[in-house]
Coordinates of C-alpha atoms in Angstrom, one line a residue:
M596 CA 109.7 112.3 69.6
Y597 CA 106.2 112.8 71.4
R598 CA 106.2 114.8 74.5
R599 CA 105.8 113.3 77.8
M600 CA 103.4 115.5 79.5
L601 CA 100.3 117.4 78.2
P602 CA 101.8 120.8 76.9
L603 CA 99.8 123.9 76.4
A604 CA 98.4 124.6 72.9
L605 CA 99.9 127.1 70.7
T606 CA 97.6 127.1 67.8
C607 CA 93.8 127.0 67.6
L608 CA 92.3 124.4 65.1
V609 CA 88.6 124.8 64.7
G610 CA 86.1 122.4 63.3
L611 CA 84.8 121.7 59.6
T612 CA 81.7 123.6 58.8
V613 CA 79.9 120.7 57.6
Q614 CA 76.2 120.1 58.4
P615 CA 75.7 117.3 61.1
T616 CA 74.0 114.1 59.8
L617 CA 71.4 112.2 61.6
Q618 CA 72.9 108.7 61.0
A619 CA 74.5 107.2 64.5
A620 CA 73.5 110.2 66.4
P621 CA 71.5 108.3 69.2
D622 CA 74.5 106.2 69.9
L623 CA 76.6 109.3 70.9
I624 CA 74.2 110.6 73.5
G625 CA 75.7 110.0 77.0
T626 CA 78.7 110.6 79.0
W627 CA 82.3 109.7 77.7
K628 CA 85.6 109.3 79.5
L629 CA 88.5 110.9 77.6
T630 CA 91.9 109.1 78.0
V631 CA 94.8 110.5 76.3
Y632 CA 97.9 108.4 75.8
F633 CA 101.5 109.7 76.1
P634 CA 104.7 107.4 75.9
T635 CA 105.2 107.5 79.6
S636 CA 101.7 107.6 81.1
E637 CA 98.1 107.7 80.4
M638 CA 95.7 110.5 81.6
D639 CA 91.8 110.5 82.3
L640 CA 91.4 114.1 81.0
C641 CA 87.8 114.7 81.5
L642 CA 84.3 113.5 81.5
L643 CA 82.3 114.5 78.5
K644 CA 78.5 114.7 78.2
I645 CA 77.0 114.8 74.7
I646 CA 73.5 115.5 74.2
R647 CA 71.1 116.6 71.2
E648 CA 68.8 119.5 72.0
D649 CA 65.3 119.9 70.8
N650 CA 66.5 122.0 67.8
Q651 CA 68.6 118.9 66.6
Q652 CA 72.0 120.7 67.5
W653 CA 74.6 118.9 69.3
R654 CA 76.1 120.0 72.5
A655 CA 79.2 118.6 74.7
T656 CA 79.6 119.8 78.1
V657 CA 82.6 118.8 80.4
I658 CA 80.9 117.6 83.5
A659 CA 84.4 116.8 85.2
H660 CA 88.1 117.0 84.5
N661 CA 91.4 116.2 85.8
S662 CA 92.0 119.1 88.1
Q663 CA 95.6 118.1 88.8
A664 CA 96.6 118.5 85.2
V665 CA 94.6 121.5 84.2
K666 CA 92.8 124.1 86.3
R667 CA 90.0 124.8 83.7
L668 CA 88.7 122.6 81.0
T669 CA 85.4 123.5 78.9
A670 CA 84.0 122.2 75.5
E671 CA 83.5 125.0 73.4
K672 CA 82.3 123.3 70.2
L673 CA 81.1 120.1 68.8
E674 CA 80.4 119.0 65.3
V675 CA 79.0 115.5 64.4
L676 CA 80.2 114.6 60.7
P677 CA 79.4 111.5 58.8
D678 CA 82.5 109.7 59.7
R679 CA 83.8 111.4 63.1
L680 CA 83.1 114.1 65.8
K681 CA 85.1 116.9 66.5
V682 CA 85.1 118.8 69.8
V683 CA 87.1 121.9 70.6
L684 CA 88.3 121.8 74.1
D685 CA 89.3 125.0 76.0
V686 CA 92.3 123.7 78.3
G687 CA 93.3 126.4 80.7
G688 CA 92.7 129.0 77.8
E689 CA 94.2 127.1 74.9
P690 CA 92.3 125.2 72.4
L691 CA 92.8 121.4 71.9
V692 CA 90.9 119.6 69.3
L693 CA 89.4 116.3 69.9
T694 CA 88.6 114.0 66.7
A695 CA 87.1 110.8 67.3
R696 CA 86.2 108.2 64.5
L697 CA 82.4 107.2 64.3
T698 CA 82.9 103.8 62.7
D699 CA 82.5 102.1 66.0
A700 CA 80.0 104.3 67.1
K701 CA 77.4 101.8 68.4
G702 CA 80.1 100.4 70.8
A703 CA 81.2 101.7 74.2
K704 CA 84.6 102.8 72.9
L705 CA 85.7 105.4 70.2
Y706 CA 89.2 105.6 68.9
A707 CA 90.3 109.4 68.8
S708 CA 93.2 111.8 68.7
L709 CA 93.8 115.0 70.7
A710 CA 95.7 117.9 68.9
R711 CA 97.6 120.3 70.6
R712 CA 98.9 121.9 67.2
A713 CA 99.0 120.4 63.7
D714 CA 102.3 118.7 64.2
L715 CA 101.6 117.6 67.8
I716 CA 98.7 114.9 68.3
W717 CA 98.4 112.2 70.8
P718 CA 96.3 109.1 70.4
A719 CA 93.1 109.0 72.7
I720 CA 90.2 106.9 73.5
L721 CA 86.6 108.0 74.4
E722 CA 84.8 105.4 76.5
R723 CA 81.2 105.3 77.7
T724 CA 80.7 105.7 81.5
E725 CA 78.1 106.0 84.2
A726 CA 80.5 108.1 86.3
N727 CA 79.7 112.0 87.1
D728 CA 83.2 112.5 88.6
F729 CA 86.7 111.2 89.0
A730 CA 86.2 110.6 92.7
G731 CA 88.5 108.0 94.0
Q732 CA 89.9 107.3 90.7
K733 CA 93.6 107.5 89.7
T734 CA 93.5 109.6 86.7
V735 CA 97.2 109.7 85.7
R736 CA 98.6 106.1 85.5
Q737 CA 101.2 103.6 83.9
S738 CA 100.3 100.4 82.3
A739 CA 102.5 97.6 81.7
A740 CA 103.1 99.0 78.1
H741 CA 104.2 102.3 79.5
E742 CA 106.5 100.6 81.9
A743 CA 108.0 98.6 79.2
Y744 CA 108.6 101.6 77.1
I745 CA 110.3 103.6 80.1
K746 CA 112.5 100.4 80.6
A747 CA 113.6 100.6 76.9
G748 CA 114.2 104.3 77.3
R749 CA 116.5 103.8 80.2
T750 CA 118.6 101.1 78.5
A751 CA 122.1 102.7 77.5
N752 CA 122.8 99.9 74.8
V753 CA 121.0 100.6 71.6
E754 CA 120.8 97.0 70.4
Q755 CA 119.4 96.1 74.0
Q756 CA 116.8 98.9 73.6
R757 CA 115.7 97.9 70.3
E758 CA 115.2 94.2 71.5
L759 CA 112.9 95.8 74.4
L760 CA 111.0 97.7 72.0
R761 CA 110.5 94.7 69.7
E762 CA 109.3 92.8 72.8
L763 CA 106.9 95.6 73.7
L764 CA 105.3 95.5 70.3
K765 CA 104.7 91.5 70.6
Q766 CA 103.3 91.8 74.2
H767 CA 101.4 95.1 74.0
G768 CA 100.7 95.5 70.3
D769 CA 97.2 96.8 70.7
H770 CA 98.1 99.4 73.2
P771 CA 98.3 103.0 71.9
V772 CA 102.0 103.1 73.4
A773 CA 103.0 100.7 70.6
I774 CA 102.7 103.5 68.0
Y775 CA 105.5 105.3 70.0
A776 CA 107.6 102.0 70.0
A777 CA 107.1 101.5 66.5
V778 CA 108.2 105.0 65.6
R779 CA 111.3 104.8 67.7
L780 CA 112.2 101.6 66.2
A781 CA 111.9 103.3 62.8
D782 CA 114.2 106.0 63.9
Y783 CA 116.9 103.5 65.2
A784 CA 116.7 101.4 62.0
A785 CA 117.2 104.5 59.9
D786 CA 120.7 105.3 61.7
Y787 CA 121.9 101.7 62.0
E788 CA 120.3 99.5 59.3
D789 CA 121.9 98.9 55.9
D790 CA 118.8 97.5 54.6
R791 CA 116.4 100.2 53.8
K792 CA 113.5 97.8 53.9
V793 CA 113.7 97.2 57.6
T794 CA 113.2 100.9 58.2
Q795 CA 110.4 100.9 55.6
N796 CA 108.6 98.1 57.2
L797 CA 108.7 99.7 60.7
A798 CA 107.6 103.0 59.1
Q799 CA 104.6 101.5 57.6
E800 CA 104.1 99.5 60.7
S801 CA 103.9 102.8 62.6
L802 CA 101.2 104.2 60.1
Q803 CA 99.2 101.1 60.4
R804 CA 99.2 101.2 64.1
A805 CA 98.0 105.1 64.0
E806 CA 95.1 104.3 61.5
I807 CA 92.8 103.2 64.1
F808 CA 92.9 106.5 65.7
G809 CA 92.0 108.5 62.7
R810 CA 93.6 110.4 59.8
D811 CA 94.9 113.1 62.0
L812 CA 97.2 110.8 64.0
V813 CA 98.3 109.1 60.7
R814 CA 99.2 112.6 59.4
S815 CA 101.1 113.4 62.7
V816 CA 103.0 109.9 62.4
A817 CA 103.8 110.4 58.7
W818 CA 105.1 113.9 59.3
Q819 CA 107.3 112.7 62.3
L820 CA 108.6 109.8 60.3
G821 CA 109.4 112.2 57.4
Q822 CA 111.6 114.2 59.6
I823 CA 113.2 111.4 61.3
L824 CA 114.3 110.0 58.1
L825 CA 115.4 113.2 56.4
H826 CA 117.8 113.6 59.3
S827 CA 118.9 109.9 59.4
A828 CA 122.3 108.6 58.6
K829 CA 121.2 105.8 56.1
A830 CA 117.6 106.6 54.9
Q831 CA 117.3 110.1 53.8
A832 CA 116.0 108.9 50.5
L833 CA 112.8 107.6 51.9
A834 CA 111.9 110.8 53.7
A835 CA 109.9 112.4 50.9
S836 CA 107.3 109.6 50.6
Y837 CA 106.3 110.3 54.2
I838 CA 106.2 113.8 54.2
Q839 CA 104.1 113.5 51.0
K840 CA 101.7 111.3 52.9
A841 CA 101.3 113.9 55.8
V842 CA 100.7 116.6 53.0
E843 CA 98.0 114.5 51.2
L844 CA 96.2 114.3 54.6
F845 CA 96.0 118.2 54.9
D846 CA 92.5 119.6 55.0
A847 CA 90.9 122.8 55.3
D848 CA 91.6 123.2 59.0
T849 CA 95.5 122.7 58.4
P850 CA 97.0 126.2 59.2
A851 CA 98.9 127.7 56.5
D852 CA 102.1 128.1 58.6
F853 CA 102.2 124.4 59.1
Q854 CA 101.6 123.8 55.5
E855 CA 104.5 126.0 54.7
R856 CA 106.8 124.1 57.0
A857 CA 106.0 120.8 55.5
Y858 CA 106.1 121.9 51.8
K859 CA 109.5 123.4 52.5
T860 CA 110.6 120.3 54.1
L861 CA 109.2 118.1 51.4
A862 CA 111.3 120.2 48.8
K863 CA 114.4 119.5 51.1
A864 CA 113.5 115.8 51.2
Y865 CA 113.2 115.8 47.5
R866 CA 116.8 117.5 47.0
A867 CA 118.3 114.8 49.5
A868 CA 116.8 112.3 47.2
N869 CA 118.6 113.8 44.1
Q870 CA 115.2 115.1 42.8
P871 CA 115.7 118.8 42.4
Q872 CA 113.0 119.3 39.7
R873 CA 110.4 118.1 42.1
A874 CA 111.7 120.4 44.8
E875 CA 111.8 123.3 42.4
A876 CA 108.1 122.6 41.4
L877 CA 107.1 123.4 45.0
T878 CA 108.6 127.1 44.9
A879 CA 105.1 128.9 43.8
K880 CA 103.0 126.9 46.3
I881 CA 105.6 127.8 49.2
A882 CA 105.5 131.2 48.4
E883 CA 101.7 131.5 48.3
L884 CA 101.5 129.7 51.6
E885 CA 104.2 132.0 53.1
R886 CA 102.1 135.0 52.0
Q887 CA 99.1 133.4 53.8
A888 CA 100.8 132.5 57.0
D889 CA 102.4 135.9 57.3
A890 CA 99.0 137.7 56.9
E891 CA 97.4 135.3 59.5
Y892 CA 100.3 136.0 62.0
R893 CA 100.1 139.9 61.4
R894 CA 96.5 139.6 62.4
K895 CA 96.7 137.5 65.5
V896 CA 100.0 138.9 67.1
P897 CA 99.8 140.3 69.7
P898 CA 96.6 138.7 70.8
F899 CA 95.7 141.5 73.2
K900 CA 95.2 145.4 73.1
I901 CA 98.1 147.5 73.5
T902 CA 97.8 150.9 75.0
P903 CA 100.8 153.2 74.4
A904 CA 102.5 154.3 77.3
Q905 CA 102.4 158.1 78.5
P906 CA 105.4 160.1 77.6
R907 CA 107.9 160.5 80.5
D908 CA 107.9 164.0 82.5
A909 CA 111.7 164.5 81.7
E910 CA 114.6 162.8 80.1
G911 CA 115.2 159.5 82.0
R912 CA 117.4 156.4 81.9
A913 CA 117.0 154.1 79.1
V914 CA 115.5 150.6 80.2
V915 CA 117.2 147.7 78.3
L916 CA 115.3 144.5 77.9
E917 CA 117.4 141.5 76.8
L918 CA 115.8 138.2 75.7
F919 CA 117.5 135.0 75.1
T920 CA 115.2 133.0 73.1
G921 CA 115.2 130.2 70.4
T922 CA 113.4 129.5 67.4
Q923 CA 112.8 125.7 68.2
C924 CA 111.7 126.6 72.0
P925 CA 107.9 126.4 72.4
P926 CA 107.9 128.0 75.8
C927 CA 109.8 131.1 74.4
V928 CA 106.7 132.0 72.5
A929 CA 105.0 133.9 75.4
A930 CA 108.2 135.9 76.2
D931 CA 108.8 136.5 72.5
V932 CA 105.3 138.1 71.8
A933 CA 105.3 139.9 75.2
C934 CA 108.5 141.6 74.3
D935 CA 107.3 142.6 70.9
A936 CA 104.1 144.0 72.6
V937 CA 106.5 146.0 74.9
A938 CA 108.3 147.4 71.9
A939 CA 104.8 148.6 70.6
T940 CA 104.1 150.2 74.1
Y941 CA 107.2 152.4 74.6
P942 CA 109.2 154.7 72.6
T943 CA 112.3 152.9 71.2
S944 CA 114.5 155.7 73.0
E945 CA 113.0 154.7 76.3
V946 CA 112.8 151.0 76.2
I947 CA 115.4 149.3 74.2
L948 CA 115.1 145.6 73.3
L949 CA 117.8 143.1 72.3
Q950 CA 116.9 139.5 71.4
Y951 CA 119.6 137.0 71.4
H952 CA 118.9 133.6 69.9
L953 CA 120.5 130.5 71.3
H954 CA 120.9 126.7 70.0
I955 CA 118.1 125.7 73.0
P956 CA 116.7 123.3 72.7
R957 CA 118.1 122.6 69.2
V958 CA 119.9 124.5 66.4
D959 CA 118.7 128.3 65.6
P960 CA 119.7 129.9 62.4
L961 CA 119.6 133.4 64.1
T962 CA 122.3 132.4 66.5
N963 CA 125.7 133.7 66.3
P964 CA 129.0 133.7 68.4
D965 CA 128.4 137.0 69.9
T966 CA 124.8 135.8 71.1
E967 CA 126.5 132.7 72.5
R968 CA 129.1 134.7 74.5
R969 CA 126.6 137.1 75.9
S970 CA 124.7 134.1 77.1
E971 CA 127.9 133.0 79.0
F972 CA 128.3 136.5 80.5
Y973 CA 125.0 136.2 82.2
G974 CA 125.1 132.5 82.9
V975 CA 122.1 131.7 81.0
R976 CA 121.1 128.0 81.4
G977 CA 118.0 127.9 79.3
T978 CA 115.5 129.8 77.3
P979 CA 113.5 131.9 77.6
T980 CA 115.6 134.0 79.9
V981 CA 115.0 137.9 80.1
F982 CA 117.4 140.5 81.9
L983 CA 116.1 144.1 82.4
N984 CA 118.9 146.5 82.8
G985 CA 121.2 143.5 83.5
K986 CA 118.9 142.0 86.3
P987 CA 117.1 138.7 85.7
T988 CA 113.2 139.0 85.7
P989 CA 110.7 136.5 86.9
P990 CA 110.3 133.6 84.6
L991 CA 108.4 134.6 81.5
G992 CA 108.2 131.2 79.6
G993 CA 104.8 130.0 78.3
A994 CA 102.5 129.4 75.2
F995 CA 100.9 131.9 73.1
V996 CA 97.9 132.2 75.5
H997 CA 100.3 133.3 78.4
A998 CA 101.8 136.3 76.4
E999 CA 99.6 139.0 77.8
E1000 CA 100.3 138.0 81.5
R1001 CA 104.0 138.1 80.5
Y1002 CA 103.4 141.4 79.0
H1003 CA 101.9 142.9 82.1
T1004 CA 104.6 141.7 84.3
L1005 CA 107.1 143.4 82.0
V1006 CA 105.2 146.6 81.9
K1007 CA 105.4 146.6 85.7
L1008 CA 109.0 146.0 86.1
I1009 CA 109.7 148.7 83.3
E1010 CA 107.4 151.3 84.8
A1011 CA 109.6 151.0 88.0
E1012 CA 112.6 151.6 86.2
R1013 CA 111.8 154.4 83.4
Q1014 CA 111.5 157.5 85.5
Q1015 CA 115.0 157.2 87.0
K1016 CA 117.4 159.7 86.0
P1017 CA 120.4 158.8 83.6
P1018 CA 123.7 158.7 85.4
C1019 CA 125.4 160.1 82.1
R1020 CA 124.7 161.1 78.5
V1021 CA 125.2 158.7 75.4
Q1022 CA 125.5 160.4 71.9
L1023 CA 125.5 157.7 69.0
S1024 CA 125.5 158.1 65.3
V1025 CA 126.0 155.8 62.2
H1026 CA 127.2 156.9 59.0
R1027 CA 127.1 154.4 56.0
Q1028 CA 128.8 153.9 52.7
G1029 CA 127.7 150.9 50.9
D1030 CA 128.5 148.0 53.1
Q1031 CA 130.7 150.0 55.5
L1032 CA 129.4 151.2 58.7
D1033 CA 131.0 153.9 60.8
I1034 CA 129.7 153.9 64.3
E1035 CA 130.6 156.9 66.6
A1036 CA 129.7 156.9 70.2
T1037 CA 130.5 159.6 73.1
V1038 CA 129.7 159.1 76.7
T1039 CA 129.6 162.1 79.1
G1040 CA 128.9 163.2 82.7
L1041 CA 129.9 160.0 84.3
A1042 CA 132.1 161.6 86.9
N1043 CA 133.0 158.3 88.8
P1044 CA 132.6 155.3 86.4
P1045 CA 132.8 152.1 88.1
E1046 CA 136.0 149.9 87.6
K1047 CA 134.4 147.4 85.4
A1048 CA 132.0 150.1 83.4
R1049 CA 132.2 149.6 79.8
L1050 CA 130.8 151.1 76.5
L1051 CA 129.5 147.9 74.5
L1052 CA 128.2 148.6 70.9
V1053 CA 125.5 146.0 69.6
L1054 CA 124.4 145.7 66.0
V1055 CA 120.6 144.7 65.7
E1056 CA 118.4 143.7 62.8
E1057 CA 115.2 145.3 63.7
E1058 CA 112.9 142.4 62.0
V1059 CA 113.9 139.3 60.6
R1060 CA 111.1 137.1 58.7
Y1061 CA 112.0 133.5 59.4
A1062 CA 109.1 130.8 60.0
A1063 CA 110.3 129.3 63.1
P1064 CA 109.2 125.9 64.2
N1065 CA 107.9 127.3 67.4
G1066 CA 105.4 129.3 65.5
I1067 CA 107.1 132.7 65.7
R1068 CA 107.3 134.2 62.1
F1069 CA 108.8 137.7 62.6
H1070 CA 111.8 138.2 65.2
H1071 CA 112.5 141.3 66.3
H1072 CA 115.7 143.4 67.8
V1073 CA 117.7 140.4 66.5
V1074 CA 121.3 140.8 68.0
R1075 CA 123.9 140.2 65.1
A1076 CA 127.2 141.2 66.5
F1077 CA 128.9 143.0 69.1
P1078 CA 131.2 145.5 67.1
G1079 CA 134.1 146.3 69.2
G1080 CA 133.9 143.1 71.2
Q1081 CA 132.1 141.6 74.3
Q1082 CA 134.5 143.5 76.7
G1083 CA 133.8 146.8 75.1
F1084 CA 135.8 149.9 76.0
A1085 CA 136.7 151.2 79.3
L1086 CA 135.1 154.5 80.2
Q1087 CA 137.0 157.6 81.1
K1088 CA 136.3 160.1 83.6
D1089 CA 133.9 162.7 82.2
K1090 CA 134.2 161.8 78.6
T1091 CA 134.8 158.7 76.5
H1092 CA 134.8 158.8 72.7
Q1093 CA 134.9 155.7 70.5
K1094 CA 134.8 154.9 66.7
V1095 CA 134.2 151.4 65.2
R1096 CA 133.8 150.3 61.6
V1097 CA 131.7 147.2 60.5
V1098 CA 131.7 145.8 57.0
L1099 CA 128.5 144.2 56.5
S1100 CA 129.8 141.8 53.7
D1101 CA 132.3 140.5 55.9
L1102 CA 129.8 140.2 59.0
R1103 CA 127.4 138.1 56.6
K1104 CA 130.1 135.9 55.4
D1105 CA 131.3 135.2 58.9
L1106 CA 127.8 134.4 60.0
H1107 CA 127.1 132.1 57.0
S1108 CA 130.6 130.3 58.0
Y1109 CA 129.4 130.0 61.6
L1110 CA 126.2 128.4 60.6
N1111 CA 127.9 126.1 58.3
R1112 CA 129.9 124.8 61.1
V1113 CA 127.1 124.3 63.1
A1114 CA 125.3 122.3 60.4
D1115 CA 128.2 120.0 60.3
T1116 CA 127.4 118.7 63.8
E1117 CA 123.4 119.1 63.7
S1118 CA 121.0 119.6 60.9
F1119 CA 119.0 122.7 60.8
P1120 CA 115.3 122.2 60.6
D1121 CA 115.0 123.7 57.1
D1122 CA 117.4 125.4 54.6
D1123 CA 116.6 129.0 55.5
R1124 CA 119.5 131.3 56.4
P1125 CA 117.9 134.7 56.9
L1126 CA 121.0 136.9 56.6
E1127 CA 119.7 140.0 54.7
L1128 CA 121.1 142.3 57.5
R1129 CA 118.4 145.2 56.6
K1130 CA 116.6 147.5 58.9
L1131 CA 119.7 147.8 61.0
K1132 CA 120.1 149.8 64.3
V1133 CA 123.1 150.2 66.7
V1134 CA 122.7 150.1 70.4
A1135 CA 125.4 151.6 72.8
L1136 CA 125.2 150.0 76.4
I1137 CA 127.0 151.3 79.4
Q1138 CA 127.1 148.5 81.6
D1139 CA 129.1 147.6 84.7
L1140 CA 130.6 144.2 83.9
A1141 CA 131.2 143.3 87.5
S1142 CA 127.7 143.9 88.8
R1143 CA 126.1 143.3 85.1
E1144 CA 123.8 146.4 85.8
I1145 CA 123.1 148.5 82.5
L1146 CA 123.6 152.3 83.7
H1147 CA 122.2 153.7 80.3
A1148 CA 121.7 153.1 76.8
A1149 CA 121.2 154.7 73.4
I1150 CA 119.9 153.5 70.1
A1151 CA 120.7 154.9 66.5
G1152 CA 119.1 153.9 63.1
V1153 CA 121.5 152.8 60.3
P1154 CA 120.7 154.3 56.9
E1155 CA 119.7 151.9 54.3

């Protein structure tokens, strides 16, 4: 469903490079109040003043904004096209795209949409105003339609909830919240109605209600309906037509990564509808979009300059950075990108990164039983969560635009640790014969090991390519297993020596079986199961399981 509050943007959408027309131009000049409609509230986001300069160029300026919702808001770009205007708003450093229909340009109201990213768009309205600020106004409020939607959501009984939503449509059919209500009714019908026509009618009603706000919102609703139907109990066969509708509304501004995701989902919908030939016909298109999206991602990540750290004066204690994350977790993006930047800043032997995936907020194909057990060890309750040498860091969540700030936070923490002397020495080696890995670790110099000090071995995949729903395409230092178990090996005084064998074909089989068990309870967003197990490394951790402190660590590559 749609989000309740105005989230931060992750993807930059830019306007179309079309020459502005003179038609309807005078009617746009003036001040417009932008109101955005969420399921449970509506927000006056800003006052937008539109002028036309002497050189016939259009310009938009934010003369007031809702300071309670955002600290900074500016208009970066305005384009007036034959049928719509587009404004790129910089909201706290993140671009949101406002698109308004011009079919009603002579009136005092323009129907619009506000896009956070290609798959998350809200209905909005621009209204003419003589005001210059929001003084004395309630900028966030709930209408009767919102109250009705909230009441329905709080009703435990499904049939009663559906009846309340139907009543909302009767009483408040012209309100933007009616779109959310119609989509939610379609969602319920897809799970409970035996007659598919009921689901189809509600889905069509959702699209019709979105039309007045423009093609971008129609595309968003169609995409949402397609996903709902694809994961429904009784209406999977209907999903392809709505995903196809969304695909047909792609334009030059639709990012390659979202197009890739949509076409993959369309192929999955065709297979669910027993149309494998149509799914196979999309293979080449998907492959081309994957290449485009990968190239775009490599160019923009990380979105800031990295300066490699100066070498340490002497051999020091390894710093271990453990990130708990999820591929369907939007606020994990900042932490993921920041950790990737850390990896590019420090030598691998000095700062060792481990990335544990969890089914938070929804299922993640990079999760495995060992990452779940590790999260239980630390008591992780949400993602992202980061530990540095076993100690929790400050919160590092946020959108893509916050990655640089999170990176600098991590650098400060690392610099405070990396000059410390190691309490022991760790020697680690890996020998490979086919799919068989023989890991050998030796710990020396730990004269008085803590009672719960253990040697833990971690098998890590250096890079996994998976186009995640949260926008991260390349996942690094992905933990695949703990050879020898989560309890590790007790440390002996002065010297500890351990050998462990891993058979990759067995591990791959176990991981695949685990994901199948997960899929029996909740559908994955796509059919990708990245289990190549290439570019592997082994990490040896010396950790006090009582205090959770990581005393030292080492890393070794696995021969290909």
